[in-house]
PDB file of C-alpha atoms in Angstrom:
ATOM      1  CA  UNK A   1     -25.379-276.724 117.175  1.00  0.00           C
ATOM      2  CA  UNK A   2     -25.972-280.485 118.639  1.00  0.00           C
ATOM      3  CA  UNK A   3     -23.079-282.506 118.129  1.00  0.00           C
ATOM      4  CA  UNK A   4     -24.053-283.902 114.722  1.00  0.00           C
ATOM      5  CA  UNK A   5     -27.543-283.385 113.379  1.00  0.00           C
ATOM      6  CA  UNK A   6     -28.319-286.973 111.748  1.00  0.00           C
ATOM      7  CA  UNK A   7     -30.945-287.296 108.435  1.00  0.00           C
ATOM      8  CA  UNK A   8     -34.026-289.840 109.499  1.00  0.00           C
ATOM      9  CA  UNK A   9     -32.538-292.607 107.710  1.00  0.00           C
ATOM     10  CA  UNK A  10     -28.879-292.130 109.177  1.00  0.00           C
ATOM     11  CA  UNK A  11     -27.126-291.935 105.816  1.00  0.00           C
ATOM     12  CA  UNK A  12     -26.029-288.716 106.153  1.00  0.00           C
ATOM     13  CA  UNK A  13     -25.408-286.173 108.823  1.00  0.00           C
ATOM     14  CA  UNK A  14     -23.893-282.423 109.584  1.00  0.00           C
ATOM     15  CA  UNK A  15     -21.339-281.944 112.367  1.00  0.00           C
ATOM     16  CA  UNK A  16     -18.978-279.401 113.826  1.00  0.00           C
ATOM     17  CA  UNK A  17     -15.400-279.963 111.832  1.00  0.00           C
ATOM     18  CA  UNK A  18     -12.936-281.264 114.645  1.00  0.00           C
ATOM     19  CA  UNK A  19      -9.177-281.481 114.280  1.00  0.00           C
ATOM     20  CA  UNK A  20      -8.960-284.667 112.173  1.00  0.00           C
ATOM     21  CA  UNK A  21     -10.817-282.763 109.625  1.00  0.00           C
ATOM     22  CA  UNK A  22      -7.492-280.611 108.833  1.00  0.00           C
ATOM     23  CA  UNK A  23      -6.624-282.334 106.104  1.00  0.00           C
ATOM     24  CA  UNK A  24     -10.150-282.216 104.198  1.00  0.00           C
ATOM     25  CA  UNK A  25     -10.020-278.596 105.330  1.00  0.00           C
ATOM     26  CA  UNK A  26      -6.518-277.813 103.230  1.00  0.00           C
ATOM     27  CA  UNK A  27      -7.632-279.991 100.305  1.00  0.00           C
ATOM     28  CA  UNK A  28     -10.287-277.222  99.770  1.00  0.00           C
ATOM     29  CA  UNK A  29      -7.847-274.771  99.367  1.00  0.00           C
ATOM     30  CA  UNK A  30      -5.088-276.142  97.437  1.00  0.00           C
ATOM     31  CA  UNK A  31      -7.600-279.087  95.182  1.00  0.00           C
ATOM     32  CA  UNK A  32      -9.205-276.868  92.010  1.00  0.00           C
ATOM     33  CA  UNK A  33     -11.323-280.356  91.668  1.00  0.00           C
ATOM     34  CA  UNK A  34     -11.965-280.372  95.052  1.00  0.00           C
ATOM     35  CA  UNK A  35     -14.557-277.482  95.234  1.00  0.00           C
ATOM     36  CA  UNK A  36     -15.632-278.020  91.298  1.00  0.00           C
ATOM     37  CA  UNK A  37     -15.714-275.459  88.834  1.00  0.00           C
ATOM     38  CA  UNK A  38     -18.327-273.584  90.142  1.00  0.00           C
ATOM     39  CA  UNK A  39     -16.684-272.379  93.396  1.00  0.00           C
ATOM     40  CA  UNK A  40     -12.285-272.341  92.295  1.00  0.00           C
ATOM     41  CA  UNK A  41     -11.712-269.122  92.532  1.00  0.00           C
ATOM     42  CA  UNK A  42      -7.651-269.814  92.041  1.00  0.00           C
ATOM     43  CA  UNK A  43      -5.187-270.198  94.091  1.00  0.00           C
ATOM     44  CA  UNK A  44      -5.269-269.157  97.504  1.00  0.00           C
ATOM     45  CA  UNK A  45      -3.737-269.259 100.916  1.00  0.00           C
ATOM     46  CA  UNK A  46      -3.682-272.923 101.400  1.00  0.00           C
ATOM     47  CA  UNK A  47      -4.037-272.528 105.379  1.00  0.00           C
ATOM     48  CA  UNK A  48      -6.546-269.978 105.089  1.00  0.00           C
ATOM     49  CA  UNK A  49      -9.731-272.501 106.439  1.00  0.00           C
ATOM     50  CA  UNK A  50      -7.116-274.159 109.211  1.00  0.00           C
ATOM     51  CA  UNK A  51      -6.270-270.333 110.544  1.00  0.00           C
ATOM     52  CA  UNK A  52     -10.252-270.217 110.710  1.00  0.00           C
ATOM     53  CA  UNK A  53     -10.586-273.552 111.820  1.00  0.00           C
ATOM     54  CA  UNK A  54      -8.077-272.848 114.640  1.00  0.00           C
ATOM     55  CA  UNK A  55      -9.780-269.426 114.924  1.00  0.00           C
ATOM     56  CA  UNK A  56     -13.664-270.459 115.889  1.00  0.00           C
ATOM     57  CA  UNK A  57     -13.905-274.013 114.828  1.00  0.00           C
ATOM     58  CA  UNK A  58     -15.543-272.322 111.824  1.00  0.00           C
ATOM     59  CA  UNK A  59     -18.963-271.389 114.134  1.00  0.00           C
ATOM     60  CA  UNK A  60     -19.444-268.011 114.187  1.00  0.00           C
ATOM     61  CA  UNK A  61     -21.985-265.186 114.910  1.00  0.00           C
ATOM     62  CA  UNK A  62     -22.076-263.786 111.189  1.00  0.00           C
ATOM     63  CA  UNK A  63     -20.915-267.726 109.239  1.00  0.00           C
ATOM     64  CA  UNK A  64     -21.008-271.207 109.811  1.00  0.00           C
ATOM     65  CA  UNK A  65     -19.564-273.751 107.868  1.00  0.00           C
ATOM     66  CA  UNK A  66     -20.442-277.405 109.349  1.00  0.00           C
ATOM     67  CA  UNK A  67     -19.058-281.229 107.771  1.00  0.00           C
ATOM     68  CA  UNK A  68     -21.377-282.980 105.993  1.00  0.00           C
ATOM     69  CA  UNK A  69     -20.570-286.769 106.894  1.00  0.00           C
ATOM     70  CA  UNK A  70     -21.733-290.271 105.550  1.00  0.00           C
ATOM     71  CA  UNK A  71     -22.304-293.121 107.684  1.00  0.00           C
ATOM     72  CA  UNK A  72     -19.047-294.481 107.598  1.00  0.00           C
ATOM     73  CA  UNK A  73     -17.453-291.195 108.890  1.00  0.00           C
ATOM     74  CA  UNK A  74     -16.574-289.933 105.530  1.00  0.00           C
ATOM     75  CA  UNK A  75     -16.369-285.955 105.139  1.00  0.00           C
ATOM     76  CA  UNK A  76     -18.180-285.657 101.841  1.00  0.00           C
ATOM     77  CA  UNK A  77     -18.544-281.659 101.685  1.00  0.00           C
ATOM     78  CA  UNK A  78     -19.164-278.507 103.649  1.00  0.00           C
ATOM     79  CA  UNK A  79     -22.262-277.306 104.386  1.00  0.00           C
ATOM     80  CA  UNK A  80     -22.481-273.304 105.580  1.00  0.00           C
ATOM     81  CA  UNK A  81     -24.916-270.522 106.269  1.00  0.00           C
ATOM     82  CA  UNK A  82     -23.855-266.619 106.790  1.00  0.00           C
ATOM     83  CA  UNK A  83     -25.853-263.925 108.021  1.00  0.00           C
ATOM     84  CA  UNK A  84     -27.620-261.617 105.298  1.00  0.00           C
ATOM     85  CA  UNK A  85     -28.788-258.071 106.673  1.00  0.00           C
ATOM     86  CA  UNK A  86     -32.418-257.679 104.557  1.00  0.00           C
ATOM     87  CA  UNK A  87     -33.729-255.365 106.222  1.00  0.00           C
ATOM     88  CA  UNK A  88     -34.879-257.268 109.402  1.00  0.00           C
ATOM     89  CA  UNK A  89     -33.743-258.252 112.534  1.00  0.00           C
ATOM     90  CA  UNK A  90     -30.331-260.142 112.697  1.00  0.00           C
ATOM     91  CA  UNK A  91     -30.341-263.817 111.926  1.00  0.00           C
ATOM     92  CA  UNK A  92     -33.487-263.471 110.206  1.00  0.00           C
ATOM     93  CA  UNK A  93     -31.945-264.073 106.762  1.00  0.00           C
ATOM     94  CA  UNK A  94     -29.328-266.304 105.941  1.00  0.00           C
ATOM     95  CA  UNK A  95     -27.595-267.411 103.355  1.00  0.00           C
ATOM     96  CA  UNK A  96     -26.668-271.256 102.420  1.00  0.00           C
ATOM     97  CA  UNK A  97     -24.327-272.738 100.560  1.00  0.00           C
ATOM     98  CA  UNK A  98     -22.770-276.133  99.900  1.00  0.00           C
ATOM     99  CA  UNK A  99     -19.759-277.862  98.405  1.00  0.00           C
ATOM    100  CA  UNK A 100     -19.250-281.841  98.080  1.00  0.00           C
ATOM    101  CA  UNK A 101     -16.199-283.482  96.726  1.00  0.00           C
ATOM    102  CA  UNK A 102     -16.387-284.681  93.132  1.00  0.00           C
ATOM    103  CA  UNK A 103     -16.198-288.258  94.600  1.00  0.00           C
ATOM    104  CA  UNK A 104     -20.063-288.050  95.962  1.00  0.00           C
ATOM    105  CA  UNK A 105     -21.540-285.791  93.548  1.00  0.00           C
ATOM    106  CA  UNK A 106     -24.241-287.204  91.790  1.00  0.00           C
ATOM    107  CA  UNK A 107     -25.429-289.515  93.794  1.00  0.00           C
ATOM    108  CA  UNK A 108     -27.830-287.697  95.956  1.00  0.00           C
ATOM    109  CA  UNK A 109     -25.792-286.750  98.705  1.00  0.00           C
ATOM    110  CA  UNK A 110     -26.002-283.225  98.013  1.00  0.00           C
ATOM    111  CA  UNK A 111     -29.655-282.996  97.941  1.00  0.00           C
ATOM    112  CA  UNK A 112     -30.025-285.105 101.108  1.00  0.00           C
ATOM    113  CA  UNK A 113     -27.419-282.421 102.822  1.00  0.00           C
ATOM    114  CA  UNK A 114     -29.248-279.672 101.516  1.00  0.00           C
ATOM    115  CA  UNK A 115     -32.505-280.761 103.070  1.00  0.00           C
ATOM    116  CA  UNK A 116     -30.525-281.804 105.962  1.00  0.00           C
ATOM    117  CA  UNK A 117     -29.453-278.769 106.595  1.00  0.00           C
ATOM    118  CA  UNK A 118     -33.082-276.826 105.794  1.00  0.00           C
ATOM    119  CA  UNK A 119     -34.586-278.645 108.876  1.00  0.00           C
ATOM    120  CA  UNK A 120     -31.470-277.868 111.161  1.00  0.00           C
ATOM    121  CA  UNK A 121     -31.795-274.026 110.643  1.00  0.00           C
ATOM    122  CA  UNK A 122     -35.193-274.101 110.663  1.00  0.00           C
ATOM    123  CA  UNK A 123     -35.041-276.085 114.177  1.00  0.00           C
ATOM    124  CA  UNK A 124     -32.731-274.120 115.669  1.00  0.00           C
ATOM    125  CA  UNK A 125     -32.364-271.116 114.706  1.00  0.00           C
ATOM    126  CA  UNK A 126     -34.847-267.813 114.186  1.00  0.00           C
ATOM    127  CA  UNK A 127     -33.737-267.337 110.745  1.00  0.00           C
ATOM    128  CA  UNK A 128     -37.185-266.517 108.407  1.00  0.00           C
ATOM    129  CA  UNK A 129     -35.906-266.679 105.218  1.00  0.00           C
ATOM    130  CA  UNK A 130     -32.999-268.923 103.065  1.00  0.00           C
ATOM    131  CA  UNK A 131     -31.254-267.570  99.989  1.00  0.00           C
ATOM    132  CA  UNK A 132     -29.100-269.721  98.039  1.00  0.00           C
ATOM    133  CA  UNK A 133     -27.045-268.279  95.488  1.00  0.00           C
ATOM    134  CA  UNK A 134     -25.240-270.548  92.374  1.00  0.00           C
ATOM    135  CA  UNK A 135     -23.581-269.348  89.016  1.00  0.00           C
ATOM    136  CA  UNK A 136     -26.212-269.887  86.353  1.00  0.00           C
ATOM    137  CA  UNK A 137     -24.138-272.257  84.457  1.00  0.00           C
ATOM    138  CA  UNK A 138     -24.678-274.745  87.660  1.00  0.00           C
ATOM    139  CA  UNK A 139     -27.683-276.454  86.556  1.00  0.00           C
ATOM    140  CA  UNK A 140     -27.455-279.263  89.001  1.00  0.00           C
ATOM    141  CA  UNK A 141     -27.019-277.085  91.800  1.00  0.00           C
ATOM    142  CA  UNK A 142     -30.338-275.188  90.798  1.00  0.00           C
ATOM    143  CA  UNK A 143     -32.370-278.783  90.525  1.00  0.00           C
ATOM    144  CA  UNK A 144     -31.325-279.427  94.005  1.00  0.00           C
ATOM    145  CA  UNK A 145     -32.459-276.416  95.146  1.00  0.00           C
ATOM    146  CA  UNK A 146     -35.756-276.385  93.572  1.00  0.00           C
ATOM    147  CA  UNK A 147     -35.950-280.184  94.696  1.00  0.00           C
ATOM    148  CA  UNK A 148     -36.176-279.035  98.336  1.00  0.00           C
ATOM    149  CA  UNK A 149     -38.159-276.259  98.463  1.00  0.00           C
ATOM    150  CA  UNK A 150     -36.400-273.168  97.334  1.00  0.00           C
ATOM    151  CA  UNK A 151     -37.775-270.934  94.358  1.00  0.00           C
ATOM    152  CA  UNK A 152     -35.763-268.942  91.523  1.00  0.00           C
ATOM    153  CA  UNK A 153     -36.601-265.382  92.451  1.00  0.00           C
ATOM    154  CA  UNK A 154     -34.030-263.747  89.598  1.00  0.00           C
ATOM    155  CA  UNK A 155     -30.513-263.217  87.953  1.00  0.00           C
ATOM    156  CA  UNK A 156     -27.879-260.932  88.957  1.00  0.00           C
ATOM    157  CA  UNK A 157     -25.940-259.725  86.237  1.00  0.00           C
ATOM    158  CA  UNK A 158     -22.088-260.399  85.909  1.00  0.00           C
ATOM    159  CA  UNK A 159     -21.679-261.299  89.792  1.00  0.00           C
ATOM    160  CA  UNK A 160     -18.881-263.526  89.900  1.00  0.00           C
ATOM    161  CA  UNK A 161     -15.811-263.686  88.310  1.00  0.00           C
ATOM    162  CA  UNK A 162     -14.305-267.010  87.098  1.00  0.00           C
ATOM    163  CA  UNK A 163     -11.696-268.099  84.166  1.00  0.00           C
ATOM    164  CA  UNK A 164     -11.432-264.549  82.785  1.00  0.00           C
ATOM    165  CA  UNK A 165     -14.940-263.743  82.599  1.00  0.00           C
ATOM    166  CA  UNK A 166     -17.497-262.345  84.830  1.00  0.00           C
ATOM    167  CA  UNK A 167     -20.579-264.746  85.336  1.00  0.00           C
ATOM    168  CA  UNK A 168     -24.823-264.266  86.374  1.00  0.00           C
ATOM    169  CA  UNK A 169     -25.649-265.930  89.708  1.00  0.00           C
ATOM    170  CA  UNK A 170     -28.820-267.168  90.194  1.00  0.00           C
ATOM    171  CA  UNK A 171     -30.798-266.208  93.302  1.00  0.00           C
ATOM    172  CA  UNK A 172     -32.816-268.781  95.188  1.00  0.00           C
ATOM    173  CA  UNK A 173     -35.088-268.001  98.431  1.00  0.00           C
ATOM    174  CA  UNK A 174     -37.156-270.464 101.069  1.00  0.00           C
ATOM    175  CA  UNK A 175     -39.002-268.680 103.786  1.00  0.00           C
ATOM    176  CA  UNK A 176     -39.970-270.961 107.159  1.00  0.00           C
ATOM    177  CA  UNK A 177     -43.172-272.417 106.688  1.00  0.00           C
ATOM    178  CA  UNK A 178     -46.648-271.184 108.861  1.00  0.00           C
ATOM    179  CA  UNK A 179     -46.522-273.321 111.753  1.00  0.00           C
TER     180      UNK A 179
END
């Protein structure tokens, strides 16, 4: 990955996570708010994502999880992508996700990021097809997802479990476009 990978406008950008990063690394873990309702899963080890920090500088051959950065410097979310086995070679299928903290949600950063990150994999990597997957209860997740590109191929039944009940996910997919 280049250093940082910076949208045309310079608002927003995706970089490795470095050291000073720690502490937005830990809030993840220990924050329900922080991740949103969608992605708490309850409590966990709360220096699980420093160990992998520490570990790879969370870039690795089968996931990825980048910073997604304003202007200023600000770590607004996590951006990731791990490796989905479809039936093709390796790294031709990956999966996406994404998670901003409630302080710059709604106010398009997450569909610039999304985007942002689109272009990077499609730039640099071989990967063929995206899939994005979000609880169907996530509506806004699901308009930024359609927004840039990606199409609703189907629900999975009862695929995550969350506040005592088991949930549908909604399956999104973007293929690289014909050159």
């Amino acid at each position: 990955m280049p250093a940082s990978w910076t949208s045309d406008d310079g608002k927003l950008g995706l970089r490795a996570f470095e050291a000073g990063d720690l502490e937005f690394l830990d809030r993840l873990c220990t924050d329900p708010e922080a991740l949103g309702p969608f992605e708490w899963r309850g409590i966990e080890d709360p220096r699980a994502r420093r160990r992998r920090f520490e570990q790879d500088g969370y870039v690795g051959a089968e996931s990825t999880a980048v910073a997604v950065v304003l202007a200023d410097g600000t770590v607004a979310g996590l951006a990731s992508w791990y490796a989905r086995q479809r039936g093709a070679s390796p790294g031709s299928c990956l999966e996406i996700g994404m998670a901003l903290l409630p302080e710059h949600r709604g106010k398009g950063v997450g569909t610039a990021a999304h985007r942002l990150l689109v272009d990077y994999l499609f730039r640099y990597t071989t990967v063929h097809r995206l899939e994005a997957l979000t609880e169907a209860g996530n509506v806004a997740e699901q308009k930024v997802l359609e927004r840039v590109g990606f199409t609703r191929e189907g629900v999975m039944r009862e695929t995550f479990f969350r506040d005592g009940a088991w949930r549908d996910a909604v399956l999104y997919g973007l293929v690289r476009p014909a050159p």
